Tab-separated table of C-alpha atoms in Angstrom:
chain	number	residue	atom	x	y	z
D	1	UNK	CA	-93.416	161.235	-45.832
D	2	UNK	CA	-89.964	162.763	-45.383
D	3	UNK	CA	-87.360	160.394	-43.948
D	4	UNK	CA	-84.925	161.869	-41.421
D	5	UNK	CA	-81.660	160.008	-41.108
D	6	UNK	CA	-79.792	159.541	-37.854
D	7	UNK	CA	-77.561	162.544	-38.421
D	8	UNK	CA	-80.544	164.815	-39.102
D	9	UNK	CA	-82.180	163.633	-35.869
D	10	UNK	CA	-78.911	164.151	-34.029
D	11	UNK	CA	-78.632	167.766	-35.132
D	12	UNK	CA	-82.272	168.424	-34.252
D	13	UNK	CA	-81.699	167.038	-30.748
D	14	UNK	CA	-78.551	169.094	-30.281
D	15	UNK	CA	-80.372	172.250	-31.356
D	16	UNK	CA	-83.357	171.662	-29.038
D	17	UNK	CA	-81.071	170.689	-26.163
D	18	UNK	CA	-78.936	173.837	-26.543
D	19	UNK	CA	-75.912	171.686	-27.382
D	20	UNK	CA	-75.338	172.842	-30.951
D	21	UNK	CA	-74.546	176.372	-29.857
D	22	UNK	CA	-74.475	177.717	-26.321
D	23	UNK	CA	-77.523	179.877	-25.646
D	24	UNK	CA	-77.859	183.309	-24.049
D	25	UNK	CA	-80.986	182.280	-22.140
D	26	UNK	CA	-81.515	183.122	-18.469
D	27	UNK	CA	-81.060	180.026	-16.323
D	28	UNK	CA	-84.756	179.777	-15.428
D	29	UNK	CA	-85.727	179.892	-19.113
D	30	UNK	CA	-83.149	177.211	-19.938
D	31	UNK	CA	-84.511	174.866	-17.261
D	32	UNK	CA	-87.988	175.390	-18.729
D	33	UNK	CA	-86.787	174.890	-22.317
D	34	UNK	CA	-85.185	171.565	-21.343
D	35	UNK	CA	-88.347	170.414	-19.496
D	36	UNK	CA	-86.161	170.177	-16.418
D	37	UNK	CA	-82.854	168.437	-15.858
D	38	UNK	CA	-82.246	165.002	-14.412
D	39	UNK	CA	-80.904	165.712	-10.929
D	40	UNK	CA	-80.544	162.548	-8.892
D	41	UNK	CA	-76.860	163.475	-8.582
D	42	UNK	CA	-77.153	166.947	-7.011
D	43	UNK	CA	-74.234	168.679	-8.747
D	44	UNK	CA	-74.871	167.359	-12.262
D	45	UNK	CA	-77.383	170.033	-13.380
D	46	UNK	CA	-74.657	172.653	-13.037
D	47	UNK	CA	-72.531	170.770	-15.567
D	48	UNK	CA	-75.518	170.314	-17.854
D	49	UNK	CA	-76.250	174.036	-17.841
D	50	UNK	CA	-72.586	175.025	-18.209
D	51	UNK	CA	-72.450	172.963	-21.407
D	52	UNK	CA	-75.559	174.696	-22.747
D	53	UNK	CA	-75.363	178.361	-21.690
D	54	UNK	CA	-72.893	181.142	-22.370
D	55	UNK	CA	-71.383	182.753	-19.277
D	56	UNK	CA	-73.278	180.391	-16.962
D	57	UNK	CA	-72.861	181.412	-13.317
D	58	UNK	CA	-73.590	178.484	-10.993
D	59	UNK	CA	-74.720	180.872	-8.261
D	60	UNK	CA	-77.626	181.827	-10.539
D	61	UNK	CA	-79.015	178.290	-10.278
D	62	UNK	CA	-78.369	178.148	-6.539
D	63	UNK	CA	-80.244	181.432	-6.137
D	64	UNK	CA	-83.198	180.035	-8.073
D	65	UNK	CA	-83.307	177.052	-5.709
D	66	UNK	CA	-83.173	179.110	-2.543
D	67	UNK	CA	-85.572	181.625	-4.105
D	68	UNK	CA	-88.055	178.796	-4.777
D	69	UNK	CA	-88.203	179.467	-8.536
D	70	UNK	CA	-86.918	175.972	-9.330
D	71	UNK	CA	-87.256	172.814	-7.264
D	72	UNK	CA	-85.874	169.310	-6.964
D	73	UNK	CA	-88.621	166.687	-6.968
D	74	UNK	CA	-89.540	163.165	-8.028
D	75	UNK	CA	-91.278	163.528	-11.356
D	76	UNK	CA	-90.490	162.057	-14.790
D	77	UNK	CA	-89.768	158.302	-14.564
D	78	UNK	CA	-89.877	158.648	-10.738
D	79	UNK	CA	-86.388	160.113	-10.870
D	80	UNK	CA	-85.348	163.345	-9.192
D	81	UNK	CA	-85.601	166.246	-11.614
D	82	UNK	CA	-84.784	169.911	-11.324
D	83	UNK	CA	-87.788	171.748	-12.772
D	84	UNK	CA	-89.262	175.213	-12.628
D	85	UNK	CA	-91.723	175.796	-9.816
D	86	UNK	CA	-94.405	176.568	-12.402
D	87	UNK	CA	-93.881	173.247	-14.172
D	88	UNK	CA	-93.907	171.342	-10.897
D	89	UNK	CA	-97.254	172.850	-9.920
D	90	UNK	CA	-98.718	172.236	-13.389
D	91	UNK	CA	-97.331	168.736	-14.026
D	92	UNK	CA	-97.283	166.917	-10.684
D	93	UNK	CA	-100.893	165.680	-10.596
D	94	UNK	CA	-100.545	164.270	-14.126
D	95	UNK	CA	-97.699	162.078	-12.846
D	96	UNK	CA	-99.439	160.846	-9.668
D	97	UNK	CA	-100.619	157.438	-10.873
D	98	UNK	CA	-97.302	156.662	-12.574
D	99	UNK	CA	-95.325	157.598	-9.460
D	100	UNK	CA	-97.427	155.339	-7.242
D	101	UNK	CA	-97.236	152.438	-9.680
D	102	UNK	CA	-93.469	152.690	-9.967
D	103	UNK	CA	-93.039	152.598	-6.199
D	104	UNK	CA	-95.425	149.638	-6.030
D	105	UNK	CA	-93.380	147.965	-8.745
D	106	UNK	CA	-90.476	147.915	-6.315
D	107	UNK	CA	-92.324	147.351	-3.026
D	108	UNK	CA	-95.574	145.620	-3.979
D	109	UNK	CA	-95.095	142.776	-1.512
D	110	UNK	CA	-94.070	145.023	1.386
D	111	UNK	CA	-96.977	147.416	0.777
D	112	UNK	CA	-99.566	144.696	0.266
D	113	UNK	CA	-102.534	145.494	2.510
D	114	UNK	CA	-101.467	149.098	3.138
D	115	UNK	CA	-104.327	151.500	2.459
D	116	UNK	CA	-102.559	154.165	0.411
D	117	UNK	CA	-105.247	156.737	1.146
D	118	UNK	CA	-104.751	156.320	4.885
D	119	UNK	CA	-100.976	156.325	4.440
D	120	UNK	CA	-101.124	159.581	2.464
D	121	UNK	CA	-103.327	161.182	5.132
D	122	UNK	CA	-100.954	160.068	7.882
D	123	UNK	CA	-97.928	161.406	6.038
D	124	UNK	CA	-99.615	164.714	5.247
D	125	UNK	CA	-100.562	165.094	8.912
D	126	UNK	CA	-96.940	164.630	9.957
D	127	UNK	CA	-95.690	167.118	7.351
D	128	UNK	CA	-98.405	169.693	8.047
D	129	UNK	CA	-96.207	171.557	10.540
D	130	UNK	CA	-93.959	172.689	7.666
D	131	UNK	CA	-90.820	171.257	9.265
D	132	UNK	CA	-88.369	169.638	6.810
D	133	UNK	CA	-87.865	165.920	7.296
D	134	UNK	CA	-85.763	163.198	5.782
D	135	UNK	CA	-87.501	160.240	4.215
D	136	UNK	CA	-86.434	158.120	7.172
D	137	UNK	CA	-87.846	160.580	9.713
D	138	UNK	CA	-91.186	160.674	7.930
D	139	UNK	CA	-91.308	156.901	7.646
D	140	UNK	CA	-90.500	156.389	11.321
D	141	UNK	CA	-93.319	158.745	12.258
D	142	UNK	CA	-95.911	156.455	10.629
D	143	UNK	CA	-94.358	152.983	10.709
D	144	UNK	CA	-96.102	152.020	13.958
D	145	UNK	CA	-99.382	151.896	12.012
D	146	UNK	CA	-97.947	149.598	9.336
D	147	UNK	CA	-95.024	147.790	10.997
D	148	UNK	CA	-95.074	144.879	8.550
D	149	UNK	CA	-94.345	147.179	5.629
D	150	UNK	CA	-91.137	148.574	7.088
D	151	UNK	CA	-89.869	152.157	7.001
D	152	UNK	CA	-88.147	152.175	3.592
D	153	UNK	CA	-91.178	151.167	1.485
D	154	UNK	CA	-93.429	153.511	3.465
D	155	UNK	CA	-90.966	156.380	3.127
D	156	UNK	CA	-90.511	155.944	-0.615
D	157	UNK	CA	-94.235	155.650	-1.229
D	158	UNK	CA	-94.895	158.820	0.751
D	159	UNK	CA	-92.076	160.943	-0.685
D	160	UNK	CA	-92.060	159.721	-4.274
D	161	UNK	CA	-95.618	158.492	-4.746
D	162	UNK	CA	-98.255	159.992	-2.515
D	163	UNK	CA	-97.191	163.426	-1.306
D	164	UNK	CA	-96.107	166.244	-3.636
D	165	UNK	CA	-92.759	167.075	-2.044
D	166	UNK	CA	-89.555	168.916	-2.848
D	167	UNK	CA	-85.970	168.343	-1.739
D	168	UNK	CA	-84.811	171.411	0.134
D	169	UNK	CA	-81.539	173.339	-0.056
D	170	UNK	CA	-78.714	173.079	0.811
D	171	UNK	CA	-79.024	169.877	-1.240
D	172	UNK	CA	-78.525	170.811	-4.858
D	173	UNK	CA	-76.667	174.071	-4.244
D	174	UNK	CA	-73.333	174.697	-5.984
D	175	UNK	CA	-70.426	172.970	-4.250
D	176	UNK	CA	-72.623	172.181	-1.273
D	177	UNK	CA	-73.396	168.760	0.106
D	178	UNK	CA	-76.384	167.870	2.183
D	179	UNK	CA	-78.755	165.019	2.787
D	180	UNK	CA	-82.187	164.944	1.233
D	181	UNK	CA	-84.716	166.769	3.401
D	182	UNK	CA	-88.258	167.196	2.192
D	183	UNK	CA	-91.178	169.575	2.540
D	184	UNK	CA	-94.620	169.569	0.963
D	185	UNK	CA	-94.925	171.586	-2.230
D	186	UNK	CA	-97.765	173.505	-0.589
D	187	UNK	CA	-95.559	174.710	2.278
D	188	UNK	CA	-92.405	175.361	0.221
D	189	UNK	CA	-94.021	177.086	-2.745
D	190	UNK	CA	-97.040	178.452	-0.901
D	191	UNK	CA	-99.582	176.867	-3.249
D	192	UNK	CA	-101.171	173.523	-3.982
D	193	UNK	CA	-100.404	171.608	-7.149
D	194	UNK	CA	-102.926	172.048	-9.959
D	195	UNK	CA	-105.713	169.448	-9.758
D	196	UNK	CA	-106.426	167.046	-12.620
D	197	UNK	CA	-108.738	168.420	-15.284
D	198	UNK	CA	-112.276	167.433	-14.270
D	199	UNK	CA	-113.651	166.850	-17.779
D	200	UNK	CA	-110.930	164.421	-18.873
D	201	UNK	CA	-109.697	166.630	-21.718
D	202	UNK	CA	-106.110	166.380	-20.416
D	203	UNK	CA	-104.712	169.824	-21.251
D	204	UNK	CA	-101.651	168.998	-19.140
D	205	UNK	CA	-100.971	165.907	-21.236
D	206	UNK	CA	-101.192	167.999	-24.378
D	207	UNK	CA	-98.862	170.605	-22.882
D	208	UNK	CA	-96.376	167.847	-22.034
D	209	UNK	CA	-96.438	166.613	-25.630
D	210	UNK	CA	-95.754	170.101	-26.984
D	211	UNK	CA	-93.014	170.793	-24.467
D	212	UNK	CA	-91.367	167.428	-25.063
D	213	UNK	CA	-91.291	167.918	-28.816
D	214	UNK	CA	-89.889	171.428	-28.391
D	215	UNK	CA	-87.027	170.003	-26.318
D	216	UNK	CA	-86.507	166.571	-27.907
D	217	UNK	CA	-88.324	166.302	-31.238
D	218	UNK	CA	-88.751	164.971	-33.803
D	219	UNK	CA	-89.662	161.909	-31.767
D	220	UNK	CA	-91.874	158.843	-31.663
D	221	UNK	CA	-94.597	158.178	-29.116
D	222	UNK	CA	-92.318	155.546	-27.557
D	223	UNK	CA	-89.674	158.224	-27.015
D	224	UNK	CA	-92.222	160.447	-25.277
D	225	UNK	CA	-93.179	157.581	-22.956
D	226	UNK	CA	-89.524	156.845	-22.218
D	227	UNK	CA	-88.941	160.467	-21.203
D	228	UNK	CA	-91.889	160.998	-18.886
D	229	UNK	CA	-92.814	157.461	-17.858
D	230	UNK	CA	-96.482	158.134	-18.609
D	231	UNK	CA	-98.414	155.534	-20.577
D	232	UNK	CA	-101.614	157.539	-20.903
D	233	UNK	CA	-100.659	160.121	-23.515
D	234	UNK	CA	-101.960	158.610	-26.784
D	235	UNK	CA	-105.159	160.652	-26.455
D	236	UNK	CA	-103.132	163.828	-26.014
D	237	UNK	CA	-101.036	162.986	-29.086
D	238	UNK	CA	-104.183	162.268	-31.093
D	239	UNK	CA	-105.748	165.557	-30.026
D	240	UNK	CA	-102.679	167.451	-31.279
D	241	UNK	CA	-102.090	165.596	-34.544
D	242	UNK	CA	-103.535	168.282	-36.759
D	243	UNK	CA	-101.069	170.848	-35.421
D	244	UNK	CA	-98.030	168.545	-35.688
D	245	UNK	CA	-95.919	167.441	-38.638
D	246	UNK	CA	-94.866	163.848	-39.235
D	247	UNK	CA	-91.650	162.257	-40.485
D	248	UNK	CA	-90.178	158.789	-40.558
D	249	UNK	CA	-86.811	157.601	-39.409
D	250	UNK	CA	-84.664	155.163	-41.357
D	251	UNK	CA	-86.343	152.228	-39.628
D	252	UNK	CA	-89.800	153.407	-40.653
D	253	UNK	CA	-90.965	154.708	-37.278
D	254	UNK	CA	-93.313	157.667	-37.348
D	255	UNK	CA	-91.803	160.760	-35.732
D	256	UNK	CA	-93.889	163.763	-34.711
D	257	UNK	CA	-92.742	167.340	-34.333
D	258	UNK	CA	-93.808	170.941	-33.977
D	259	UNK	CA	-93.944	172.516	-37.439
D	260	UNK	CA	-91.687	175.486	-36.701
D	261	UNK	CA	-89.159	173.747	-34.433
D	262	UNK	CA	-85.494	173.804	-35.539
D	263	UNK	CA	-84.305	170.955	-37.741
D	264	UNK	CA	-80.802	171.996	-38.778
D	265	UNK	CA	-78.972	170.827	-41.857
D	266	UNK	CA	-77.414	167.425	-41.030
D	267	UNK	CA	-74.023	168.807	-42.075
D	268	UNK	CA	-74.113	171.538	-39.408
D	269	UNK	CA	-70.866	171.267	-37.397
D	270	UNK	CA	-71.360	170.046	-33.832
D	271	UNK	CA	-68.910	171.141	-31.115
D	272	UNK	CA	-67.488	168.928	-28.404
D	273	UNK	CA	-69.754	168.945	-25.353
D	274	UNK	CA	-69.308	167.338	-21.936
D	275	UNK	CA	-72.546	165.961	-20.474
D	276	UNK	CA	-73.300	165.165	-16.841
D	277	UNK	CA	-74.475	161.815	-15.530
D	278	UNK	CA	-77.983	160.772	-16.619
D	279	UNK	CA	-78.421	163.688	-19.015
D	280	UNK	CA	-81.843	163.732	-20.636
D	281	UNK	CA	-80.330	164.472	-24.038
D	282	UNK	CA	-79.665	160.721	-23.960
D	283	UNK	CA	-82.253	159.365	-21.512
D	284	UNK	CA	-85.102	161.324	-23.091
D	285	UNK	CA	-85.585	158.711	-25.830
D	286	UNK	CA	-86.540	155.080	-26.163
D	287	UNK	CA	-84.445	154.877	-29.335
D	288	UNK	CA	-81.194	156.580	-28.359
D	289	UNK	CA	-79.360	155.726	-31.563
D	290	UNK	CA	-79.503	159.352	-32.696
D	291	UNK	CA	-76.901	160.221	-30.053
D	292	UNK	CA	-75.293	157.024	-28.709
D	293	UNK	CA	-74.268	153.768	-30.371
D	294	UNK	CA	-76.082	150.641	-29.192
D	295	UNK	CA	-72.744	149.203	-28.058
D	296	UNK	CA	-72.421	152.041	-25.538
D	297	UNK	CA	-76.094	152.344	-24.558
D	298	UNK	CA	-75.438	150.902	-21.100
D	299	UNK	CA	-73.401	153.977	-20.200
D	300	UNK	CA	-76.547	156.085	-20.318
D	301	UNK	CA	-78.180	154.216	-17.454
D	302	UNK	CA	-75.007	153.486	-15.475
D	303	UNK	CA	-74.396	157.105	-14.509
D	304	UNK	CA	-71.330	157.590	-16.673
D	305	UNK	CA	-70.492	161.149	-17.638
D	306	UNK	CA	-69.971	161.297	-21.382
D	307	UNK	CA	-68.504	163.611	-23.994
D	308	UNK	CA	-70.036	164.275	-27.391
D	309	UNK	CA	-67.768	164.461	-30.431
D	310	UNK	CA	-69.484	165.397	-33.688
D	311	UNK	CA	-72.733	165.190	-31.745
D	312	UNK	CA	-72.370	161.584	-30.569
D	313	UNK	CA	-71.202	159.923	-27.372
D	314	UNK	CA	-67.522	159.266	-28.000
D	315	UNK	CA	-65.883	159.229	-24.549
D	316	UNK	CA	-66.485	159.023	-20.841
D	317	UNK	CA	-65.015	161.501	-18.388
D	318	UNK	CA	-64.394	161.969	-14.704
D	319	UNK	CA	-62.536	164.348	-12.407
D	320	UNK	CA	-59.579	163.547	-10.205
D	321	UNK	CA	-57.551	166.153	-8.320
D	322	UNK	CA	-58.998	169.019	-10.405
D	323	UNK	CA	-58.029	167.186	-13.602
D	324	UNK	CA	-60.618	166.169	-16.193
D	325	UNK	CA	-59.851	162.601	-17.247
D	326	UNK	CA	-61.223	161.614	-20.661
D	327	UNK	CA	-61.437	158.006	-21.847
D	328	UNK	CA	-62.223	157.689	-25.583
D	329	UNK	CA	-64.665	155.018	-26.690
D	330	UNK	CA	-63.469	155.274	-30.281
D	331	UNK	CA	-60.355	156.553	-31.988
D	332	UNK	CA	-60.079	160.360	-32.064
D	333	UNK	CA	-58.663	162.168	-35.039
D	334	UNK	CA	-55.985	164.743	-34.259
D	335	UNK	CA	-58.549	167.551	-34.691
D	336	UNK	CA	-61.050	165.803	-32.410
D	337	UNK	CA	-58.419	165.252	-29.754
D	338	UNK	CA	-57.510	168.946	-29.880
D	339	UNK	CA	-61.187	169.959	-29.568
D	340	UNK	CA	-61.756	167.563	-26.650
D	341	UNK	CA	-58.671	168.946	-24.924
D	342	UNK	CA	-59.848	172.541	-25.381
D	343	UNK	CA	-63.361	171.944	-24.091
D	344	UNK	CA	-62.008	169.765	-21.280
D	345	UNK	CA	-59.744	172.569	-20.134
D	346	UNK	CA	-62.692	174.941	-20.011
D	347	UNK	CA	-64.663	172.370	-17.999
D	348	UNK	CA	-61.782	171.841	-15.560
D	349	UNK	CA	-61.600	175.590	-15.022
D	350	UNK	CA	-65.345	175.782	-14.388
D	351	UNK	CA	-65.366	172.909	-11.913
D	352	UNK	CA	-62.297	174.164	-10.022
D	353	UNK	CA	-63.350	177.801	-9.880
D	354	UNK	CA	-60.476	178.786	-12.156
D	355	UNK	CA	-57.796	176.949	-10.167
D	356	UNK	CA	-57.071	174.306	-12.800
D	357	UNK	CA	-57.354	173.724	-16.524
D	358	UNK	CA	-55.764	170.290	-16.490
D	359	UNK	CA	-56.998	167.590	-18.868
D	360	UNK	CA	-55.674	164.097	-19.450
D	361	UNK	CA	-56.955	162.160	-22.451
D	362	UNK	CA	-56.300	158.431	-22.403
D	363	UNK	CA	-55.104	156.588	-25.467
D	364	UNK	CA	-57.772	155.745	-28.004
D	365	UNK	CA	-58.856	152.102	-28.060
D	366	UNK	CA	-57.217	149.851	-30.604
C-alpha cells in the first residue's frame, strides 16, 4: 500500500481546500466544495473565501445569504456552519442524534426529566408563526413548563438540537453586526428537511463520506468523525470501500480517498495564505499534523487566526487600526517574510475596502 508522507498529505489538503491556487469558482460552488465553512464568528467565512477564490466579492456571499441560497446553522460538531441550502436540507436529519447528544453532554443534569419530544413540540408551536426569535426569546416562551431546567439549556436544546433552524441576516452579512435570530428551516427555505432513509441504507452518510474526501482527503475514518461529529458512519465507509482507494500515512494509519481526486506532487510550491478563525482546513481532521505542528495545535481550537507558509501554520495574525499584525511562530526566511508581507497587504486592502495595505510583522522567535 502506498505511503503518503506528511508533505504529500499537506499538498492534497491544500488542493482540495482551494488553498494551493485560488479558484475561479462561483461562491455558491465554493461553499459546496468545502462542505461548508465554520462560521461561529460571523465575519470569518468572508476571509476564508477571499483566501480561496480569485476576485472574491464579499457582497456575493451576502447576497446568497439574503437570497436563501446559503444558510448559517448548527450542524457539524454542533458548531455554526455556513452551508448551501441544498446541503442543509439533505444533511440535517443525519445530524439530529449527534446534535441532541452534544447538547445533553453539556446540560444533562439541567435537562434531566425533560421530555424532549414535548419540548420539541412546544418549541415548534412557538416558532410556527414564522417570526424570527432569539434563543432567549424562544426559551422564555416555554420555560414555564420546565422551570427547573432554566432558559439557557432549554434554548440550546431547541435551537441546536431539536428544531432545524437557521440564523437569519443581518447576522453573517459583510461588515454587518447583529445578534443571532432564528427561524425554522421550513419557514426560511420554504421546505422541510429531508427525512431519514426508511430502509436504513444511509445514502446521506455515504454522500457525506464522498463529499468529505473530496474536500479533505486522503483521510482516516477518525478524521471523518472529527469533521462531522458523527460516530455512525462506519457502515457508510464500508459500503463505499470498493469505489475508494487506500493509502497509509507514515504512522501506518489507513487513509481512504476518491480515486480521481487531486494528490499533487509533494514538491508543488504552496503560497502564503491567511486563514480565518476555526478554519476547517485545520479542524477537519483528528490528526492535524499534515498542516499544523503538535506544539501549535491548541491554536486551532482557541480561535486564533493563522497564516500558512509553505502550506503549514507558521504565524498568527490579527487586525488593529486597519493594519494586519503578523506574529511568527517560527523563524521566517527573507523570502518567506517578503511573501507574508505581500499577502498581508492584499488582506489588509480587502478588509479595509481598499483604504489600507498596512502590515506589521513581529520579530521571529529566537
